[in-house]
Amino acid sequence: MDGDATAGSGPWRFAQCFGDKGEVEDITEGKSLSLPGACSAPLTSAADIISTVEFDHSGNYLATGDKGGRVVLFERNNQKRGCEYKFYTEFQSHEPEFDYLKSLEIEEKINRIKWCKRQNAAHFLLSTNDKTIKLWKIHEKTIKQVSESNLHNGQRATPPPTTAAALKLPKMTTGDAVVAAIPRKVYANAHAYHINSISINSDGETYISADDLRINLWNLGIHDQSFNIVDIKPVNMEELTEVITAAEFHPIDCNTFMYSSSKGTIKLADMRDQALCDGHAK
């Protein structure tokens, strides 16, 4: 629908809408609505609330994550003249967990999604909840199946063939292509606090993850080792005055990154300066 034109700007309209166009008041924590004389009608679940949205580098693919731990991918429809996206695939990225050491429940909500630069026919992306980061491979594969055999409808055996022409040899046929999502790496147990940001480096080999007090540097190919490059945790937690709110790599310079804090400051750091990036430009 067209919006009201404001000073200096033209009219705007929604190009596309995904999902049910329900009211905000209809979203509940998994409850159902019971009406007199009617069966209970489920309302929109809180697990369906979208928590993050991310385009890939080309803009042809769109990824969304929700509070239920699901990742839904959309593909641009090139058959349309305008900018329109269609459903591509959906998979369960994270499940709810429980930290028995800290007696803490870890929800499955997707906090961030980041696409890796595409190098072949497959897509790679990172997704994270509060504690665990996962590297996913999304690719199309064809289903192969046996088309002929010496069975009636593929269930019971036929009478023994009396001639060579009656003997059927199994044949493999190629079926429809399906989109598969495979977890390639799981990066866990590296953050004591909730992860709020992930950012892939321009070198395509490393990425950073940030929680409230620390930023870690990872190699995409190594799941069980990371390096702490920023640590603002005080010796006495009562002296804590700020927390990290976001972190991002420079889009071109692979040595430079910045992070923001709850004090409203943005700090620029260079990893070439020292291992622990305590020095920064503010």
Phi, psi and omega in degrees: 000152182280138177264168179288133179285126177265173182298125177083005180222151180272181179291154179230162178205157174286127179276326184198149179226130178257144174087183181282139179271063181269166177281154180297327182292344182278354182275122182231169178278063176073018181270170179235157182258125180252125179248144179301129178076012180219157178288160182293134181251122181291137176270173177297125184282151177295337178294341180273357180290127180287130183251341178202150180222138182209128171275153171279179186293333181273341185082001181274347181229143181231132180243138175232144175239147182236179183287347177273005179082012181264149173242126179243130180251140176238146181243140180292134180271102183286349179282347179263145181288322181274186179274105182220141183241150179233159182297136180248302177195168179216141178209158178273113184274313184228151176242154176295141180229172178224126178271105184287334179290323181256000183052049185234131177274129180256113182283162186273359185305133178279118180274318182213151172228134177226131179275138169277151178296133185285130180241346178210200183290340182271157174254145174232137177213154175257138174226147182217146167254210183291334189232331190238133176253138181232141174257122184248142172250123179243121182211160177266134177225150180265143180271125177255139182215161179277124184264330182227143176199172179272047179229147174281115180056025179072017185240297183250152185289146175275163174301151180304134180293139180265341178230163180294329181291334181279349180278124180255125177266139179300139178234138177267129178241153180265125180265205181287156177274137178237155179263123182246142176243121185237128175285120182267323180219147174234116181256104187233168172060034179247350182234131177273343181238174187291131178287128180246345183210147166223146181211128181271136182287158179290344177284349178073007183244334184234165175206162177244151174229139185234139169243198185295331187234347185222156172233129181248147177252129183240156163258132183301332182272354182240116187265344188246019180212132176218163182239131179280121182247343175220131179217109180252013180289123178283160177298318176254115183296341177291343179268006180293125182240346180207159177228159177281132182253334180196157177213144184208137174284155171294140184292341182238311183280112186286350181264350188250137174214165177225156177216151182248159181232170181290350176277359180086016180257152174240126185245132180256128184232152179240120182288347178283343184288309179198166184294314177260113189279069176281331177277141183203162170262131189252000000 
